[in-house]
PDB file of C-alpha atoms in Angstrom:
ATOM      1  CA  GLU A   1     113.999  69.801  69.324  1.00  0.00           C
ATOM      2  CA  ASP A   2     112.395  69.700  72.757  1.00  0.00           C
ATOM      3  CA  GLN A   3     108.816  70.955  72.860  1.00  0.00           C
ATOM      4  CA  VAL A   4     106.330  71.669  75.613  1.00  0.00           C
ATOM      5  CA  THR A   5     102.655  72.404  74.963  1.00  0.00           C
ATOM      6  CA  GLN A   6     100.303  73.367  77.759  1.00  0.00           C
ATOM      7  CA  SER A   7      96.541  73.276  77.593  1.00  0.00           C
ATOM      8  CA  PRO A   8      94.210  74.922  78.036  1.00  0.00           C
ATOM      9  CA  GLU A   9      95.684  78.392  77.679  1.00  0.00           C
ATOM     10  CA  ALA A  10      93.195  79.705  80.194  1.00  0.00           C
ATOM     11  CA  LEU A  11      90.804  78.058  82.621  1.00  0.00           C
ATOM     12  CA  ARG A  12      88.134  79.553  84.795  1.00  0.00           C
ATOM     13  CA  LEU A  13      86.812  77.468  87.688  1.00  0.00           C
ATOM     14  CA  GLN A  14      84.416  78.067  90.491  1.00  0.00           C
ATOM     15  CA  GLU A  15      85.664  77.527  93.993  1.00  0.00           C
ATOM     16  CA  GLY A  16      85.512  73.797  94.740  1.00  0.00           C
ATOM     17  CA  GLU A  17      85.332  72.769  91.071  1.00  0.00           C
ATOM     18  CA  SER A  18      88.178  70.314  90.491  1.00  0.00           C
ATOM     19  CA  SER A  19      90.011  70.125  87.165  1.00  0.00           C
ATOM     20  CA  SER A  20      93.303  69.248  85.484  1.00  0.00           C
ATOM     21  CA  LEU A  21      95.911  71.136  83.520  1.00  0.00           C
ATOM     22  CA  ASN A  22      97.830  69.357  80.800  1.00  0.00           C
ATOM     23  CA  CYS A  23     101.486  69.528  79.782  1.00  0.00           C
ATOM     24  CA  SER A  24     102.431  67.544  76.674  1.00  0.00           C
ATOM     25  CA  TYR A  25     106.092  67.208  75.913  1.00  0.00           C
ATOM     26  CA  THR A  26     108.509  65.927  73.327  1.00  0.00           C
ATOM     27  CA  VAL A  27     112.045  65.369  74.489  1.00  0.00           C
ATOM     28  CA  SER A  28     114.855  63.068  73.450  1.00  0.00           C
ATOM     29  CA  GLY A  29     115.197  61.668  76.934  1.00  0.00           C
ATOM     30  CA  LEU A  30     113.564  63.093  80.033  1.00  0.00           C
ATOM     31  CA  ARG A  31     115.788  64.114  82.875  1.00  0.00           C
ATOM     32  CA  GLY A  32     113.051  65.944  84.757  1.00  0.00           C
ATOM     33  CA  LEU A  33     109.698  67.689  84.369  1.00  0.00           C
ATOM     34  CA  PHE A  34     109.033  70.756  86.475  1.00  0.00           C
ATOM     35  CA  TRP A  35     105.886  72.603  87.500  1.00  0.00           C
ATOM     36  CA  TYR A  36     105.992  76.231  88.566  1.00  0.00           C
ATOM     37  CA  ARG A  37     103.350  78.683  89.678  1.00  0.00           C
ATOM     38  CA  GLN A  38     103.568  82.329  88.620  1.00  0.00           C
ATOM     39  CA  ASP A  39     101.502  85.118  90.123  1.00  0.00           C
ATOM     40  CA  PRO A  40     101.024  88.362  88.153  1.00  0.00           C
ATOM     41  CA  GLY A  41     104.087  90.581  88.371  1.00  0.00           C
ATOM     42  CA  LYS A  42     106.108  87.937  90.198  1.00  0.00           C
ATOM     43  CA  GLY A  43     108.728  85.367  89.335  1.00  0.00           C
ATOM     44  CA  PRO A  44     107.866  81.679  88.975  1.00  0.00           C
ATOM     45  CA  GLU A  45     107.664  79.660  92.178  1.00  0.00           C
ATOM     46  CA  PHE A  46     108.801  76.043  92.128  1.00  0.00           C
ATOM     47  CA  LEU A  47     106.123  73.437  92.845  1.00  0.00           C
ATOM     48  CA  PHE A  48     107.220  69.938  91.765  1.00  0.00           C
ATOM     49  CA  THR A  49     109.812  67.888  89.946  1.00  0.00           C
ATOM     50  CA  LEU A  50     108.859  64.557  88.350  1.00  0.00           C
ATOM     51  CA  TYR A  51     111.490  62.207  87.004  1.00  0.00           C
ATOM     52  CA  SER A  52     109.851  59.066  85.664  1.00  0.00           C
ATOM     53  CA  ALA A  53     106.553  57.841  84.252  1.00  0.00           C
ATOM     54  CA  GLY A  54     104.138  56.849  86.973  1.00  0.00           C
ATOM     55  CA  GLU A  55     105.526  59.250  89.510  1.00  0.00           C
ATOM     56  CA  GLU A  56     103.103  61.454  91.462  1.00  0.00           C
ATOM     57  CA  LYS A  57     103.657  64.338  93.865  1.00  0.00           C
ATOM     58  CA  GLU A  58     101.207  66.275  96.001  1.00  0.00           C
ATOM     59  CA  LYS A  59     101.134  69.600  97.728  1.00  0.00           C
ATOM     60  CA  GLU A  60      97.961  70.818  99.405  1.00  0.00           C
ATOM     61  CA  ARG A  61      95.272  70.885  96.685  1.00  0.00           C
ATOM     62  CA  LEU A  62      97.708  70.138  93.852  1.00  0.00           C
ATOM     63  CA  LYS A  63      98.795  66.768  92.531  1.00  0.00           C
ATOM     64  CA  ALA A  64     101.202  66.319  89.619  1.00  0.00           C
ATOM     65  CA  THR A  65     101.412  63.109  87.612  1.00  0.00           C
ATOM     66  CA  LEU A  66     103.680  62.008  84.785  1.00  0.00           C
ATOM     67  CA  THR A  67     103.386  59.683  81.802  1.00  0.00           C
ATOM     68  CA  LYS A  68     105.840  59.148  78.966  1.00  0.00           C
ATOM     69  CA  LYS A  69     104.193  61.874  76.891  1.00  0.00           C
ATOM     70  CA  GLU A  70     102.480  64.249  79.273  1.00  0.00           C
ATOM     71  CA  SER A  71     102.037  65.516  82.777  1.00  0.00           C
ATOM     72  CA  PHE A  72      98.875  66.580  84.531  1.00  0.00           C
ATOM     73  CA  LEU A  73      98.449  69.042  87.337  1.00  0.00           C
ATOM     74  CA  HIS A  74      95.263  68.103  89.155  1.00  0.00           C
ATOM     75  CA  ILE A  75      93.649  70.783  91.279  1.00  0.00           C
ATOM     76  CA  THR A  76      91.194  69.473  93.835  1.00  0.00           C
ATOM     77  CA  ALA A  77      88.569  71.795  95.297  1.00  0.00           C
ATOM     78  CA  PRO A  78      90.434  74.951  94.253  1.00  0.00           C
ATOM     79  CA  LYS A  79      90.258  78.206  96.175  1.00  0.00           C
ATOM     80  CA  PRO A  80      90.590  81.752  94.803  1.00  0.00           C
ATOM     81  CA  GLU A  81      94.186  81.875  96.092  1.00  0.00           C
ATOM     82  CA  ASP A  82      95.056  79.122  93.609  1.00  0.00           C
ATOM     83  CA  SER A  83      94.525  81.622  90.801  1.00  0.00           C
ATOM     84  CA  ALA A  84      97.830  81.979  88.934  1.00  0.00           C
ATOM     85  CA  THR A  85      99.605  80.915  85.766  1.00  0.00           C
ATOM     86  CA  TYR A  86     101.005  77.404  85.975  1.00  0.00           C
ATOM     87  CA  LEU A  87     104.151  76.703  83.967  1.00  0.00           C
ATOM     88  CA  CYS A  88     105.555  73.369  82.905  1.00  0.00           C
ATOM     89  CA  ALA A  89     109.172  72.805  81.860  1.00  0.00           C
ATOM     90  CA  VAL A  90     111.241  69.824  80.752  1.00  0.00           C
ATOM     91  CA  GLN A  91     114.910  69.107  81.081  1.00  0.00           C
ATOM     92  CA  ALA A  92     116.367  66.651  78.604  1.00  0.00           C
ATOM     93  CA  SER A  93     119.005  64.091  79.421  1.00  0.00           C
ATOM     94  CA  GLY A  94     122.472  65.255  78.485  1.00  0.00           C
ATOM     95  CA  THR A  95     121.521  68.922  78.393  1.00  0.00           C
ATOM     96  CA  ALA A  96     121.755  69.942  82.004  1.00  0.00           C
ATOM     97  CA  SER A  97     121.787  73.597  81.118  1.00  0.00           C
ATOM     98  CA  LYS A  98     118.539  73.773  79.227  1.00  0.00           C
ATOM     99  CA  LEU A  99     114.983  73.871  80.483  1.00  0.00           C
ATOM    100  CA  THR A 100     112.272  74.172  77.842  1.00  0.00           C
ATOM    101  CA  PHE A 101     109.248  76.006  79.197  1.00  0.00           C
ATOM    102  CA  GLY A 102     105.674  75.930  78.023  1.00  0.00           C
ATOM    103  CA  THR A 103     103.640  79.114  77.725  1.00  0.00           C
ATOM    104  CA  GLY A 104     101.520  78.273  80.742  1.00  0.00           C
ATOM    105  CA  THR A 105      97.899  77.846  81.740  1.00  0.00           C
ATOM    106  CA  ARG A 106      96.270  80.887  83.295  1.00  0.00           C
ATOM    107  CA  LEU A 107      93.919  79.681  86.028  1.00  0.00           C
ATOM    108  CA  GLN A 108      91.233  81.830  87.575  1.00  0.00           C
ATOM    109  CA  VAL A 109      89.200  80.529  90.492  1.00  0.00           C
ATOM    110  CA  THR A 110      86.099  82.490  91.390  1.00  0.00           C
ATOM    111  CA  LEU A 111      83.816  82.433  94.415  1.00  0.00           C
TER     112      LEU A 111
ATOM    113  CA  ASN B   1     116.013  84.767 103.732  1.00  0.00           C
ATOM    114  CA  ALA B   2     115.596  87.133 100.822  1.00  0.00           C
ATOM    115  CA  GLY B   3     116.156  84.411  98.196  1.00  0.00           C
ATOM    116  CA  VAL B   4     116.905  85.998  94.806  1.00  0.00           C
ATOM    117  CA  THR B   5     116.954  89.776  94.618  1.00  0.00           C
ATOM    118  CA  GLN B   6     116.885  91.668  91.325  1.00  0.00           C
ATOM    119  CA  THR B   7     117.332  95.347  90.695  1.00  0.00           C
ATOM    120  CA  PRO B   8     115.844  97.448  89.253  1.00  0.00           C
ATOM    121  CA  LYS B   9     112.185  96.349  89.095  1.00  0.00           C
ATOM    122  CA  PHE B  10     111.317  98.681  86.235  1.00  0.00           C
ATOM    123  CA  GLN B  11     113.427 100.464  83.632  1.00  0.00           C
ATOM    124  CA  VAL B  12     112.824 102.471  80.483  1.00  0.00           C
ATOM    125  CA  LEU B  13     115.733 102.865  78.084  1.00  0.00           C
ATOM    126  CA  LYS B  14     116.186 104.674  74.821  1.00  0.00           C
ATOM    127  CA  THR B  15     117.452 102.703  71.865  1.00  0.00           C
ATOM    128  CA  GLY B  16     121.230 102.502  72.024  1.00  0.00           C
ATOM    129  CA  GLN B  17     121.539 103.079  75.764  1.00  0.00           C
ATOM    130  CA  SER B  18     123.262 100.559  77.974  1.00  0.00           C
ATOM    131  CA  MET B  19     122.366  99.193  81.371  1.00  0.00           C
ATOM    132  CA  THR B  20     123.164  96.406  83.802  1.00  0.00           C
ATOM    133  CA  LEU B  21     120.597  94.287  85.611  1.00  0.00           C
ATOM    134  CA  GLN B  22     121.794  93.119  89.004  1.00  0.00           C
ATOM    135  CA  CYS B  23     120.990  89.819  90.675  1.00  0.00           C
ATOM    136  CA  ALA B  24     122.036  88.387  94.031  1.00  0.00           C
ATOM    137  CA  GLN B  25     121.101  85.173  95.826  1.00  0.00           C
ATOM    138  CA  ASP B  26     121.654  84.239  99.450  1.00  0.00           C
ATOM    139  CA  MET B  27     120.989  80.485  99.252  1.00  0.00           C
ATOM    140  CA  ASN B  28     124.587  79.428  98.543  1.00  0.00           C
ATOM    141  CA  HIS B  29     123.514  78.089  95.153  1.00  0.00           C
ATOM    142  CA  ASN B  30     126.167  77.205  92.612  1.00  0.00           C
ATOM    143  CA  SER B  31     124.176  77.858  89.440  1.00  0.00           C
ATOM    144  CA  MET B  32     122.532  81.061  88.294  1.00  0.00           C
ATOM    145  CA  TYR B  33     120.480  81.970  85.219  1.00  0.00           C
ATOM    146  CA  TRP B  34     119.056  84.876  83.286  1.00  0.00           C
ATOM    147  CA  TYR B  35     115.747  84.403  81.454  1.00  0.00           C
ATOM    148  CA  ARG B  36     113.490  86.632  79.450  1.00  0.00           C
ATOM    149  CA  GLN B  37     109.719  86.230  79.331  1.00  0.00           C
ATOM    150  CA  ASP B  38     107.694  87.562  76.418  1.00  0.00           C
ATOM    151  CA  PRO B  39     103.923  87.340  75.827  1.00  0.00           C
ATOM    152  CA  GLY B  40     102.929  84.093  74.154  1.00  0.00           C
ATOM    153  CA  MET B  41     106.366  82.561  74.589  1.00  0.00           C
ATOM    154  CA  GLY B  42     107.844  80.416  77.296  1.00  0.00           C
ATOM    155  CA  LEU B  43     110.706  81.569  79.450  1.00  0.00           C
ATOM    156  CA  ARG B  44     113.883  81.566  77.370  1.00  0.00           C
ATOM    157  CA  LEU B  45     117.378  81.211  78.748  1.00  0.00           C
ATOM    158  CA  ILE B  46     119.748  84.053  77.877  1.00  0.00           C
ATOM    159  CA  TYR B  47     122.892  83.083  79.778  1.00  0.00           C
ATOM    160  CA  TYR B  48     123.736  80.852  82.667  1.00  0.00           C
ATOM    161  CA  SER B  49     126.554  80.247  85.106  1.00  0.00           C
ATOM    162  CA  ALA B  50     127.009  76.675  86.206  1.00  0.00           C
ATOM    163  CA  SER B  51     129.349  77.702  89.000  1.00  0.00           C
ATOM    164  CA  GLU B  52     131.389  80.648  90.159  1.00  0.00           C
ATOM    165  CA  GLY B  53     133.872  81.636  87.488  1.00  0.00           C
ATOM    166  CA  THR B  54     131.994  80.132  84.526  1.00  0.00           C
ATOM    167  CA  THR B  55     129.376  81.543  82.169  1.00  0.00           C
ATOM    168  CA  ASP B  56     127.761  80.093  79.048  1.00  0.00           C
ATOM    169  CA  LYS B  57     125.296  81.130  76.380  1.00  0.00           C
ATOM    170  CA  GLY B  58     121.726  79.992  76.493  1.00  0.00           C
ATOM    171  CA  GLU B  59     119.099  80.045  73.747  1.00  0.00           C
ATOM    172  CA  VAL B  60     118.982  83.802  73.085  1.00  0.00           C
ATOM    173  CA  PRO B  61     122.325  85.404  74.033  1.00  0.00           C
ATOM    174  CA  ASN B  62     122.656  87.963  71.239  1.00  0.00           C
ATOM    175  CA  GLY B  63     122.828  91.536  72.502  1.00  0.00           C
ATOM    176  CA  TYR B  64     123.647  90.549  76.081  1.00  0.00           C
ATOM    177  CA  ASN B  65     126.676  89.930  78.248  1.00  0.00           C
ATOM    178  CA  VAL B  66     126.955  88.561  81.740  1.00  0.00           C
ATOM    179  CA  SER B  67     129.338  88.590  84.684  1.00  0.00           C
ATOM    180  CA  ARG B  68     129.427  86.134  87.559  1.00  0.00           C
ATOM    181  CA  LEU B  69     130.957  88.514  90.046  1.00  0.00           C
ATOM    182  CA  ASN B  70     131.150  85.966  92.874  1.00  0.00           C
ATOM    183  CA  LYS B  71     129.058  83.058  94.085  1.00  0.00           C
ATOM    184  CA  ARG B  72     126.193  85.349  95.075  1.00  0.00           C
ATOM    185  CA  GLU B  73     125.996  87.791  92.205  1.00  0.00           C
ATOM    186  CA  PHE B  74     125.250  87.418  88.492  1.00  0.00           C
ATOM    187  CA  SER B  75     124.688  90.510  86.366  1.00  0.00           C
ATOM    188  CA  LEU B  76     123.234  90.942  82.878  1.00  0.00           C
ATOM    189  CA  ARG B  77     124.377  93.786  80.656  1.00  0.00           C
ATOM    190  CA  LEU B  78     122.719  95.271  77.605  1.00  0.00           C
ATOM    191  CA  GLU B  79     125.434  97.158  75.737  1.00  0.00           C
ATOM    192  CA  SER B  80     123.210  98.870  73.156  1.00  0.00           C
ATOM    193  CA  ALA B  81     119.529  98.364  73.886  1.00  0.00           C
ATOM    194  CA  ALA B  82     117.104  97.624  71.062  1.00  0.00           C
ATOM    195  CA  PRO B  83     113.277  97.631  71.064  1.00  0.00           C
ATOM    196  CA  SER B  84     113.393  93.836  70.578  1.00  0.00           C
ATOM    197  CA  GLN B  85     114.885  93.607  74.063  1.00  0.00           C
ATOM    198  CA  THR B  86     111.700  94.957  75.627  1.00  0.00           C
ATOM    199  CA  SER B  87     110.750  92.120  77.948  1.00  0.00           C
ATOM    200  CA  VAL B  88     110.528  90.952  81.523  1.00  0.00           C
ATOM    201  CA  TYR B  89     113.841  89.607  82.758  1.00  0.00           C
ATOM    202  CA  PHE B  90     114.165  87.034  85.509  1.00  0.00           C
ATOM    203  CA  CYS B  91     117.207  85.923  87.383  1.00  0.00           C
ATOM    204  CA  ALA B  92     117.135  82.482  88.979  1.00  0.00           C
ATOM    205  CA  SER B  93     119.408  80.225  90.978  1.00  0.00           C
ATOM    206  CA  SER B  94     119.540  76.513  91.750  1.00  0.00           C
ATOM    207  CA  PRO B  95     121.841  74.223  93.721  1.00  0.00           C
ATOM    208  CA  SER B  96     123.433  72.991  90.475  1.00  0.00           C
ATOM    209  CA  LEU B  97     122.723  72.593  86.758  1.00  0.00           C
ATOM    210  CA  GLY B  98     121.475  69.103  87.446  1.00  0.00           C
ATOM    211  CA  GLN B  99     119.213  70.261  90.275  1.00  0.00           C
ATOM    212  CA  ARG B 100     116.843  72.643  88.559  1.00  0.00           C
ATOM    213  CA  GLU B 101     114.421  73.331  91.390  1.00  0.00           C
ATOM    214  CA  ALA B 102     115.128  76.973  90.786  1.00  0.00           C
ATOM    215  CA  PHE B 103     114.270  80.042  92.802  1.00  0.00           C
ATOM    216  CA  PHE B 104     113.378  83.095  90.747  1.00  0.00           C
ATOM    217  CA  GLY B 105     113.662  86.776  91.450  1.00  0.00           C
ATOM    218  CA  GLN B 106     110.748  89.189  91.138  1.00  0.00           C
ATOM    219  CA  GLY B 107     111.716  90.249  87.652  1.00  0.00           C
ATOM    220  CA  THR B 108     112.750  93.435  85.864  1.00  0.00           C
ATOM    221  CA  ARG B 109     110.285  94.937  83.433  1.00  0.00           C
ATOM    222  CA  LEU B 110     112.370  96.617  80.733  1.00  0.00           C
ATOM    223  CA  THR B 111     110.992  98.830  78.003  1.00  0.00           C
ATOM    224  CA  VAL B 112     113.223 100.054  75.182  1.00  0.00           C
ATOM    225  CA  VAL B 113     111.791 102.980  73.213  1.00  0.00           C
TER     226      VAL B 113
END
């Protein structure tokens, strides 16, 4: 059974204090790993897709990386507007219909 | 572009009542999905439609039905609501099942009393 575990559950950073969020996964064969951002009361917003170990993608202050067992979302010099819940999901090979989501990391960035 | 539009945003039902959640997308996507999100649990797939004219069960389909009315619209129906169906429901769409860079709607917060 595919599993996704995100840590920490919650993270509080000061503005400018860089950190990383972790997404550990177990899947029979990885077709893709997805990162989403979710603001309170809103639907998830797509950020990145990673397909193979060693791949990296960047968007503004966010950089996602992938290994064979986990993915990291690095946040460099965060701002208060980066506060949100970050969700990770995996799609296994051969099961195009199914995405397995983690429960998310709730990030709060304070001044 | 509006993206994915869901209605209603909030709903309170009594146990046993029925209702339909509406979803429409304007991105010409082939695939559409219904998820539920509960505290402490990841998003779970209820039903999906790979393309117009097809629908399939996801992880948690019991108590729900869906209709893919056309390429744009995908509705979710609760025939006899139960308190266990209290949740936030999200509709999403993507270019295809294999391309899962999905766009989500704003969600429907449903309470069944």
